[in-house]
Amino acid sequence: MRGFWGLMRAYWVSERWREAWALTAVIIGITALASKTSVWMAEASAELVNGIAFFHHPDNATPLQTVLTSAGLLMLLVLFKDLGLIGTRHLFSTTLHRKWRGWLDERFNQALLDRNHTHFHIQHATRAADGTPVPTPDNIEQRLQESIKGMTGGAIGLAMGVIGVFTSLWFVGEKLIETSGPVSGLDFLGSYGSAVLALTAVVLYVPLNTYIAVKVGRALQRLTNTMQQAEGSYRGELTTFLRRSFHVAATRGEAVQKATHDRLYSDIDRTWSRLNWFNAGYMSFELIYNFMAARIVSYAPGLVPYMNEKISLKGYITGAELVNSLISQCSWFIHVMPEIATLRTNARRVTELAEAIERVQRPDDFYRQTGRSDFRFGTQHSVFGLTVKDLELVHTGEDAQPFLSVPHLRFRRGEWTFVKGESGSGKTSLIKAFNGLWPHGGGEITLPEGATTFYATQDVRLPPVSLKQLVCLPAHEDEHSDTKVAALLHKAGLGEFIEFLLEPSRDGKIWEEVLSGGQKQKLVLARILLHQPGLLFLDEATSALDVEAKAVFHQALKDACPAITVISIMHEAEPPKSASGEDFYDSVLRIADGVATKRPLRAGLPAEITTILEKPVPATALRKRVPPRQHLRQKQE
């Protein structure tokens, strides 16, 4: 789905091809019948005009009955086509639109939310093969919703228009030939003279104006694309602002925020102004085109044979109505050129997202486009815990120098390590690297075999699901009993919410809005206690808790997970202690001057513990290597 046509046909060759083709076949059938009905309407219209023209003719014995019958038949045909056929086709086409959009949305969500963390990687810029920077796709939420919806709807409308053109050419052309008559000066064409003249008028008039419409359409496409980007940026900023509105209020930053909004909206306003000029000009062009088609081009071809009495008035009107119908159908591209421009814009934005997803399927190769990325992940016997060797972290850029170096580290099973360092020293970057979430650098990271990992961050974001599901993440809530989850909520200090365990909200508010920062961190504690990970990373995960609550948090971990390996970053200069004054942490990892070193927290640690903290891992202890970043398929926060 990385190209326009691949994107267009993907649904029709997918596992749901029967559904797609069944709906398509119905739409094609109805469109063909609607085109045939247009021929009948042209004949009925000619009968009505003919009845009016010969209303007072002496040979017309029942003039009123003739006019009323023709008018009634024309009205029935209009109702049959517009109310019956077009209405029914609209129902089927919108159903196809809904099904296709749903299938595409499902595909993109699966691709973004795979175990490769694609949604995370595509937010990093890269370079093309020739070194040209490739920016990250902007406004992904807009691409997934508005662009896919607009693209699928526009494509179905375009396809129905194309089908209508071909069916009209068949049925209307057949009728034009049937009612054709000779034309003076074109005697060599015989009785096909007026038909050839009519078709020639269509061939000359429609393509020329379509060419003009295409030129204007390309300009509209560029403006529409710019408009979507500008609106997406403005909407994204509004969404971000509402999430941090408290901070804006606390810092009295409304004036700065307003200036940001004004700047973003000015981009929308400028583009909108230019778009309005183009749309107004195009609307005028279309109105003139329609008038010329209906009143001049349609009636001109048959005028000569009618004046020479080669065809009757009825034949003349029938031919003119048929030509008008044919021009109307063949002019469908002109009428919907703005929509086609929008379709191309939407399709491009969707294919850009598909291309971005494809680029990051091999994260290491992807990150090598913008710098060094040579992380090697492996597993070893769990008794040896987590080891790190020759690790270097750098920023984007092929010549970037390491801002953090780790010659050799080992975190034994059951060991708790406190990470210290100045702000900006690379503490969080190191934790990200352990979890395969830092893009640039290199080194060897060997994880304990069979151990699941859990990464708890300072900022906790909660999806709009039930409280039980929030505790059970990333597992499904059906995998754990209500009693067990309720007990862990109580143990984490959230017992007051147990009665709302199965509810997605409380008092009309989702849990993201109900729980405070500290309560969210207690919720993460309940999640850790439930999943019992072997390797836990705490990145300021208790920052919203007071001293006593932090001690309770750590004590709950120590009691429930005795064999867990903990690596923790905190603001405090010294790690918390238990109520009895005992240390929770066994060692401290200090980051200073771009180097990470580890030592026992207490000088009185047993010698065997001090030794195992520094002793290199025997080569024979290493188990099979796993592909880079694939270890992240273990459970994580």
XYZ file of C-alpha atoms in Angstrom:
637
model
C 0.000 0.000 0.000
C 2.967 2.308 -0.534
C 1.740 3.445 -3.974
C -1.488 5.049 -5.125
C -2.759 2.096 -7.144
C -1.603 -0.425 -4.579
C -3.577 1.480 -1.982
C -6.606 1.598 -4.268
C -6.744 -2.157 -4.992
C -5.571 -3.539 -1.631
C -9.080 -4.059 -0.239
C -10.267 -5.852 -3.397
C -7.474 -8.442 -3.188
C -7.571 -8.836 0.590
C -9.178 -11.586 2.645
C -12.454 -9.625 2.306
C -12.463 -9.617 -1.500
C -15.896 -11.262 -1.721
C -17.474 -8.439 0.272
C -15.646 -5.786 -1.787
C -16.513 -7.241 -5.183
C -20.147 -7.998 -4.274
C -20.778 -4.370 -3.323
C -18.861 -3.184 -6.396
C -20.930 -5.394 -8.709
C -24.189 -4.012 -7.314
C -22.957 -0.438 -7.769
C -21.891 -1.121 -11.367
C -25.268 -2.698 -12.164
C -27.224 0.215 -10.710
C -24.983 2.738 -12.513
C -25.565 0.997 -15.849
C -29.327 0.972 -15.280
C -29.214 4.685 -14.351
C -27.435 5.427 -17.647
C -30.091 3.505 -19.567
C -32.779 5.436 -17.697
C -31.153 8.679 -18.894
C -31.871 7.563 -22.471
C -35.492 6.873 -21.596
C -35.720 10.295 -19.936
C -34.336 11.961 -23.069
C -36.999 10.211 -25.174
C -39.759 11.134 -22.705
C -38.565 14.760 -22.649
C -38.653 14.846 -26.446
C -42.184 13.412 -26.414
C -43.262 16.134 -23.988
C -41.732 18.957 -26.075
C -43.151 17.444 -29.232
C -46.610 17.193 -27.639
C -46.447 20.840 -26.612
C -45.214 21.945 -30.050
C -48.047 20.096 -31.835
C -50.671 20.810 -29.196
C -52.845 22.734 -31.730
C -52.073 20.534 -34.731
C -55.298 19.370 -36.412
C -54.087 15.761 -36.530
C -53.590 15.735 -32.727
C -56.909 14.347 -31.494
C -55.974 14.232 -27.789
C -53.426 17.041 -27.202
C -53.951 17.398 -23.448
C -53.814 13.670 -22.851
C -50.617 13.437 -24.908
C -48.917 16.221 -22.924
C -50.065 14.867 -19.546
C -49.030 11.308 -20.415
C -45.563 12.456 -21.545
C -45.149 14.640 -18.449
C -46.287 11.814 -16.148
C -43.928 9.315 -17.796
C -41.042 11.780 -17.505
C -41.831 12.357 -13.840
C -41.974 8.614 -13.150
C -38.611 8.129 -14.835
C -37.099 10.971 -12.797
C -38.421 9.404 -9.580
C -37.226 5.963 -10.648
C -33.740 7.212 -11.417
C -33.126 9.830 -8.736
C -35.121 8.350 -5.882
C -34.882 4.662 -6.639
C -31.627 4.033 -8.483
C -29.428 6.897 -7.295
C -30.685 6.616 -3.717
C -30.096 2.856 -3.652
C -26.681 3.248 -5.243
C -25.806 5.836 -2.605
C -26.674 3.336 0.127
C -24.460 0.653 -1.406
C -21.621 3.070 -2.192
C -21.597 4.462 1.353
C -21.635 0.899 2.680
C -18.613 0.118 0.494
C -17.023 3.339 1.736
C -17.599 2.326 5.366
C -16.266 -1.207 4.852
C -13.195 -0.105 2.901
C -12.339 2.653 5.340
C -12.762 0.277 8.280
C -10.481 -2.299 6.657
C -7.786 0.299 5.915
C -8.026 1.751 9.420
C -7.599 -1.744 10.862
C -4.553 -2.423 8.664
C -2.839 0.819 9.633
C -3.580 0.345 13.321
C -2.130 -3.158 13.202
C 0.956 -1.842 11.438
C 1.457 1.066 13.846
C 0.732 -0.929 17.012
C 2.803 -4.016 16.210
C 5.427 -5.472 18.537
C 8.111 -3.623 16.628
C 6.910 -0.354 18.232
C 6.402 1.115 14.771
C 4.329 3.997 16.172
C 7.407 5.065 18.141
C 9.997 4.687 15.388
C 8.126 6.590 12.671
C 8.295 9.730 14.785
C 12.036 9.900 14.090
C 13.369 11.559 10.952
C 15.592 9.700 8.500
C 17.358 10.167 5.171
C 16.708 8.890 1.662
C 19.272 6.855 -0.297
C 20.716 10.052 -1.806
C 21.142 11.639 1.638
C 18.116 13.918 1.371
C 16.357 14.376 4.742
C 13.014 12.588 4.985
C 10.801 14.318 7.572
C 8.545 12.436 9.927
C 4.892 12.215 8.846
C 3.004 15.098 10.417
C -0.476 14.855 11.955
C -0.682 11.056 11.965
C -4.119 11.146 13.589
C -5.410 13.276 10.710
C -3.964 10.854 8.159
C -5.586 7.881 9.899
C -9.005 9.487 10.111
C -9.698 12.396 7.759
C -7.306 11.403 4.976
C -8.384 7.760 4.832
C -12.048 8.752 4.990
C -11.651 11.418 2.302
C -9.543 9.174 0.096
C -11.884 6.179 0.172
C -14.982 8.309 -0.372
C -13.355 10.240 -3.198
C -12.072 7.085 -4.877
C -15.501 5.440 -4.833
C -17.094 8.589 -6.234
C -14.448 8.771 -8.949
C -14.955 5.111 -9.861
C -18.735 5.570 -10.115
C -18.159 8.573 -12.357
C -15.881 6.568 -14.663
C -18.399 3.734 -14.809
C -21.130 6.272 -15.587
C -19.082 7.681 -18.459
C -18.614 4.285 -20.109
C -22.200 3.141 -19.633
C -23.503 6.478 -20.960
C -21.231 6.245 -23.989
C -22.667 2.819 -24.677
C -26.373 3.481 -24.175
C -26.517 7.135 -25.252
C -24.230 6.511 -28.220
C -26.403 3.594 -29.287
C -29.524 5.793 -29.162
C -27.815 8.655 -31.013
C -26.957 6.293 -33.845
C -30.473 4.880 -33.830
C -32.089 8.338 -34.132
C -29.425 9.777 -36.450
C -30.222 11.376 -39.789
C -28.300 12.693 -42.832
C -26.582 16.105 -42.755
C -26.070 18.366 -45.751
C -22.385 18.501 -46.614
C -21.792 15.204 -44.845
C -23.755 13.088 -47.310
C -20.965 10.495 -47.399
C -21.884 9.587 -43.815
C -25.415 8.728 -44.843
C -27.924 8.440 -42.017
C -25.135 8.588 -39.424
C -24.425 12.264 -40.168
C -26.151 13.848 -37.162
C -24.773 11.195 -34.786
C -21.211 11.804 -35.986
C -21.735 15.551 -35.717
C -23.053 15.218 -32.174
C -20.214 12.952 -31.060
C -17.688 15.293 -32.677
C -19.102 18.206 -30.686
C -18.725 16.185 -27.492
C -15.167 15.119 -28.374
C -14.105 18.706 -29.100
C -15.876 20.391 -26.211
C -15.309 18.045 -23.270
C -11.554 17.218 -23.541
C -10.538 20.841 -24.044
C -12.364 21.958 -20.929
C -11.205 18.881 -19.033
C -7.600 19.896 -19.796
C -8.283 23.331 -18.294
C -9.905 21.702 -15.275
C -6.894 19.399 -14.747
C -4.521 22.383 -14.736
C -6.648 24.165 -12.168
C -7.061 20.896 -10.246
C -3.319 20.533 -9.751
C -3.144 23.972 -8.188
C -6.109 23.054 -6.004
C -4.324 19.854 -4.969
C -1.270 21.764 -3.794
C -3.379 24.264 -1.892
C -5.512 21.499 -0.355
C -2.398 19.697 0.839
C -1.061 22.908 2.394
C -4.453 23.529 3.989
C -4.574 20.059 5.545
C -1.083 20.460 6.981
C -1.900 23.881 8.420
C -5.187 22.731 9.943
C -3.565 19.589 11.320
C -0.820 21.613 13.019
C -3.360 23.996 14.533
C -5.568 21.163 15.766
C -2.561 19.318 17.166
C -1.451 22.373 19.102
C -4.961 22.843 20.517
C -4.995 19.219 21.672
C -1.575 19.572 23.281
C -2.563 22.848 24.911
C -5.663 21.341 26.527
C -3.525 18.563 28.004
C -1.265 21.123 29.654
C -3.818 23.841 30.349
C -3.068 23.694 34.084
C 0.588 24.526 33.455
C -0.398 27.393 31.160
C -2.694 28.771 33.850
C -0.111 28.295 36.613
C 2.562 30.172 34.655
C 0.100 32.771 33.309
C 1.206 31.792 29.847
C -2.056 32.573 28.065
C -0.554 35.449 26.069
C 2.245 33.281 24.700
C -0.179 30.470 23.959
C -2.507 32.880 22.162
C 0.378 34.159 20.040
C 1.135 30.556 19.075
C -2.491 29.965 18.117
C -2.590 33.200 16.118
C 0.565 32.247 14.220
C -0.739 28.786 13.353
C -4.158 30.088 12.337
C -2.604 32.765 10.134
C -1.184 29.921 7.987
C -4.710 28.526 7.643
C -6.125 31.940 6.808
C -3.585 32.689 4.067
C -4.042 29.305 2.425
C -7.810 29.496 2.762
C -7.829 32.882 1.039
C -5.931 31.525 -1.968
C -8.113 28.424 -2.007
C -11.254 30.566 -2.058
C -9.988 32.493 -5.093
C -9.343 29.264 -6.966
C -12.691 27.765 -5.951
C -14.592 30.901 -6.967
C -12.888 30.972 -10.364
C -13.490 27.273 -10.870
C -17.153 27.606 -9.924
C -17.610 30.362 -12.523
C -15.836 28.264 -15.143
C -18.089 25.299 -14.337
C -21.297 27.357 -14.531
C -20.360 28.780 -17.945
C -19.343 25.329 -19.116
C -22.685 23.828 -18.051
C -24.691 26.584 -19.744
C -22.792 26.252 -22.999
C -23.184 22.474 -22.893
C -26.916 22.484 -22.169
C -28.013 25.372 -24.410
C -25.547 25.554 -27.305
C -23.315 22.505 -27.743
C -26.187 20.060 -27.182
C -28.550 21.733 -29.674
C -26.054 22.859 -32.316
C -25.238 19.466 -33.947
C -28.856 18.629 -34.802
C -29.814 22.125 -35.896
C -28.590 21.747 -39.487
C -30.438 18.488 -40.271
C -33.550 19.879 -38.534
C -33.442 23.075 -40.605
C -33.064 20.955 -43.746
C -36.029 18.849 -42.584
C -33.896 15.725 -42.386
C -35.132 15.004 -38.857
C -38.331 15.870 -37.047
C -38.677 18.185 -34.065
C -39.056 15.137 -31.866
C -35.829 13.692 -33.297
C -34.072 17.013 -32.877
C -35.101 17.368 -29.206
C -34.289 13.725 -28.514
C -30.829 14.132 -30.036
C -30.172 17.355 -28.123
C -31.233 15.760 -24.818
C -29.042 12.746 -25.537
C -26.032 14.948 -26.328
C -26.647 16.961 -23.151
C -26.851 13.735 -21.139
C -23.656 12.467 -22.744
C -21.795 15.725 -22.089
C -23.049 15.738 -18.522
C -21.742 12.211 -17.913
C -18.431 12.780 -19.721
C -17.988 16.056 -17.849
C -18.050 14.298 -14.524
C -14.296 14.862 -14.194
C -14.809 18.599 -14.584
C -17.603 18.720 -12.021
C -15.587 16.859 -9.395
C -12.103 18.156 -10.160
C -11.855 19.861 -6.719
C -12.834 16.529 -5.135
C -10.254 14.735 -7.295
C -7.624 17.215 -6.090
C -8.623 16.425 -2.511
C -8.556 12.689 -3.308
C -4.998 12.920 -4.612
C -3.955 14.916 -1.568
C -5.541 12.444 0.836
C -4.070 9.487 -1.040
C -0.628 11.033 -0.929
C -0.849 11.622 2.806
C -1.956 8.027 3.379
C 0.775 6.567 1.149
C 3.367 8.735 2.915
C 2.281 7.130 6.181
C 2.487 3.665 4.609
C 5.985 4.463 3.324
C 7.036 5.664 6.783
C 5.732 2.449 8.345
C 7.640 0.370 5.817
C 10.886 2.281 6.435
C 10.991 1.394 10.131
C 10.330 -2.326 9.883
C 14.066 -2.839 10.504
C 14.755 -0.206 13.196
C 18.556 -0.554 13.201
C 18.783 -0.067 9.435
C 16.351 2.832 9.731
C 18.395 4.633 12.394
C 21.655 4.027 10.544
C 20.392 6.478 7.922
C 20.866 9.310 10.408
C 23.723 8.079 12.564
C 25.316 5.143 14.281
C 23.011 2.329 15.408
C 24.809 -0.846 16.403
C 23.071 -2.193 19.485
C 23.440 -5.949 19.945
C 20.929 -7.694 22.185
C 21.228 -11.190 23.581
C 20.106 -13.413 26.430
C 21.965 -15.377 29.085
C 21.153 -17.588 32.029
C 18.982 -15.658 34.464
C 21.440 -16.204 37.312
C 23.764 -13.690 35.661
C 21.079 -10.989 35.461
C 21.490 -8.050 33.062
C 24.915 -7.200 31.662
C 26.067 -4.282 29.529
C 29.362 -4.072 27.656
C 30.997 -1.329 25.600
C 27.788 0.696 25.440
C 27.928 4.178 23.882
C 25.018 6.550 23.403
C 25.129 9.341 20.822
C 22.741 11.825 19.266
C 21.719 12.056 15.599
C 24.590 12.517 13.173
C 27.198 10.232 11.677
C 30.075 12.062 13.401
C 28.317 12.537 16.746
C 30.498 11.871 19.781
C 29.244 9.685 22.674
C 27.590 11.631 25.457
C 27.483 8.515 27.658
C 29.853 5.532 27.798
C 29.386 2.313 29.755
C 32.482 0.066 29.622
C 30.989 -2.805 31.631
C 28.046 -3.209 33.982
C 26.219 -6.099 35.576
C 22.921 -6.067 37.447
C 22.526 -9.371 39.277
C 19.230 -11.101 39.833
C 17.400 -9.548 42.772
C 19.712 -6.526 42.918
C 18.287 -3.026 43.343
C 20.335 -0.234 41.744
C 19.892 3.489 42.320
C 20.921 5.709 39.357
C 22.453 9.096 40.164
C 23.616 11.915 37.928
C 23.141 15.553 37.075
C 20.153 16.616 35.034
C 20.900 15.956 31.362
C 23.663 13.461 32.126
C 21.887 10.669 30.255
C 20.097 8.695 32.974
C 16.820 8.327 31.087
C 18.663 7.767 27.810
C 20.456 4.818 29.421
C 17.178 3.282 30.580
C 15.747 3.747 27.096
C 18.786 2.020 25.609
C 18.302 -0.972 27.922
C 14.772 -1.214 26.533
C 15.764 -0.734 22.894
C 14.150 2.692 22.733
C 17.257 4.812 22.172
C 18.008 5.191 18.446
C 21.716 5.967 18.162
C 24.828 4.406 19.564
C 26.075 0.880 20.014
C 27.130 -1.822 22.417
C 26.130 -5.155 23.831
C 23.115 -5.597 26.103
C 22.489 -9.088 27.452
C 19.168 -9.723 29.191
C 18.329 -12.482 31.672
C 16.765 -15.383 29.841
C 13.021 -15.798 30.394
C 12.657 -12.599 32.418
C 9.925 -10.143 31.471
C 10.686 -6.445 31.617
C 8.612 -3.529 32.852
C 9.409 0.126 32.152
C 7.590 2.608 34.415
C 7.960 6.278 33.506
C 7.281 9.504 35.367
C 4.418 10.595 33.127
C 1.582 8.072 33.214
C -1.000 8.274 30.408
C -4.156 6.204 30.785
C -6.267 5.011 27.830
C -10.080 5.293 28.165
C -10.736 1.735 29.423
C -11.971 0.190 32.664
C -9.968 0.478 35.879
C -9.380 -3.270 35.845
C -8.009 -3.121 32.306
C -5.683 -0.302 33.369
C -4.221 -2.559 36.053
C -4.016 -5.572 33.724
C -2.196 -3.780 30.892
C -0.610 -5.010 28.680
C -2.615 -8.209 29.272
C -6.380 -8.393 28.721
C -8.596 -7.957 31.764
C -10.156 -11.408 31.275
C -6.794 -13.010 32.082
C -7.026 -11.985 35.749
C -9.807 -12.285 38.302
C -11.616 -9.303 39.760
C -10.654 -10.414 43.271
C -6.951 -10.500 42.505
C -6.956 -7.104 40.810
C -9.007 -5.565 43.635
C -6.578 -6.909 46.224
C -3.625 -5.405 44.399
C -5.398 -2.040 44.079
C -5.876 -2.078 47.829
C -2.239 -3.024 48.390
C -1.122 -0.154 46.135
C -3.187 2.355 48.111
C -6.151 2.704 45.742
C -8.720 0.728 47.705
C -11.232 3.583 47.516
C -11.746 2.867 43.790
C -12.386 -0.887 44.023
C -16.163 -0.484 43.695
C -15.580 1.102 40.265
C -13.250 -1.692 39.128
C -15.198 -2.570 35.979
C -16.140 0.983 35.061
C -14.362 2.980 32.321
C -15.142 6.221 34.150
C -16.310 7.748 37.403
C -18.812 10.583 37.655
C -18.663 11.038 33.903
C -14.873 11.399 33.788
C -12.389 8.890 32.400
C -9.679 7.627 34.753
C -7.061 9.836 33.100
C -9.028 12.822 34.462
C -10.063 11.222 37.776
C -6.696 10.075 39.129
C -4.024 12.473 40.318
C -0.373 12.110 39.381
C 0.405 10.213 42.564
C -2.605 7.934 42.180
C -1.554 7.098 38.631
C 1.847 6.056 39.930
C 0.151 3.880 42.539
C -1.870 2.340 39.718
C 1.419 1.454 37.990
C 2.542 -0.187 41.257
C -0.571 -2.386 41.168
C 0.281 -3.267 37.582
C 3.835 -4.258 38.548
C 2.587 -6.382 41.438
C 0.189 -8.151 39.106
C 2.698 -8.992 36.370
C 5.692 -9.808 38.610
C 8.379 -8.800 36.090
C 11.929 -10.071 36.449
C 13.477 -6.778 35.391
C 11.961 -3.435 36.473
C 13.003 0.025 35.276
C 11.706 2.962 37.330
C 12.267 6.306 35.594
C 11.083 8.873 38.142
C 8.142 6.520 38.673
C 7.565 7.773 42.252
C 8.111 11.498 41.626
C 4.514 12.417 42.515
C 4.573 10.569 45.857
C 5.597 11.963 49.232
C 8.397 10.443 51.279
C 6.149 8.071 53.186
C 4.290 6.950 50.038
C 7.611 6.287 48.284
C 8.693 4.038 51.120
C 5.361 2.178 50.935
C 5.785 1.824 47.156
C 9.241 0.281 47.558
C 8.220 -1.934 50.459
C 5.335 -3.367 48.448
C 7.769 -4.249 45.667
C 10.267 -5.761 48.082
C 7.596 -7.912 49.761
C 5.789 -9.083 46.625
C 8.725 -9.435 44.211
C 11.735 -10.726 46.169
C 13.691 -11.852 43.061
C 13.072 -8.753 40.954
C 15.974 -6.724 39.546
C 15.290 -2.997 39.923
C 17.086 -0.130 38.173
C 15.675 3.172 39.398
C 16.099 6.886 38.633
C 14.918 9.380 41.273
C 15.339 13.078 41.989
C 16.525 12.406 45.531
C 20.212 12.540 46.377
C 19.781 9.399 48.462
C 17.413 6.490 47.844
C 14.482 5.867 50.229
C 14.723 3.468 53.147
C 12.214 1.184 54.817
C 10.273 2.151 57.938
C 12.857 0.286 60.001
C 15.709 2.219 58.403
C 16.977 -0.554 56.142
C 18.146 0.172 52.612
C 16.030 -0.963 49.699
C 18.882 -0.511 47.230
C 22.051 -2.573 47.034
C 24.128 -0.483 44.633
C 24.394 2.927 43.042
C 25.069 3.677 39.379
C 26.700 7.080 39.080
C 26.832 8.993 35.790
C 29.446 11.724 35.690
C 31.546 13.243 32.903
C 29.848 11.020 30.338
C 30.789 7.722 32.041
C 28.579 5.348 34.054
C 30.191 3.466 36.953
C 28.606 1.176 39.500
C 29.546 0.372 43.091
C 27.926 -1.200 46.161
C 25.799 1.225 48.125
C 27.134 -0.072 51.447
C 30.730 -0.852 52.181
C 29.679 -3.740 54.372
C 28.164 -5.813 51.577
C 29.325 -9.442 51.564
C 32.404 -10.035 49.441
C 30.615 -12.374 47.066
C 28.069 -9.650 46.243
C 30.809 -7.081 45.622
C 32.570 -9.546 43.379
C 29.539 -10.466 41.331
C 28.842 -6.773 40.734
C 32.149 -6.332 38.912
C 33.170 -9.783 37.656
C 32.908 -10.184 33.857
C 30.403 -12.674 32.514
C 31.976 -15.920 31.250
C 31.557 -16.325 27.514
C 30.088 -19.773 28.061
C 27.240 -18.237 30.030
C 25.903 -16.310 27.048
C 22.913 -17.832 25.292
C 21.651 -17.338 21.758
C 21.510 -13.871 20.272
C 18.168 -12.328 19.405
C 17.549 -9.731 16.690
C 18.015 -6.112 17.840
C 15.068 -4.680 19.726
C 13.099 -7.917 19.409
C 13.548 -8.474 23.130
C 10.924 -5.769 23.508
C 8.318 -8.366 22.691
C 8.386 -9.074 26.380
C 5.869 -7.355 28.612
C 6.587 -3.686 29.111
C 4.977 -0.568 30.432
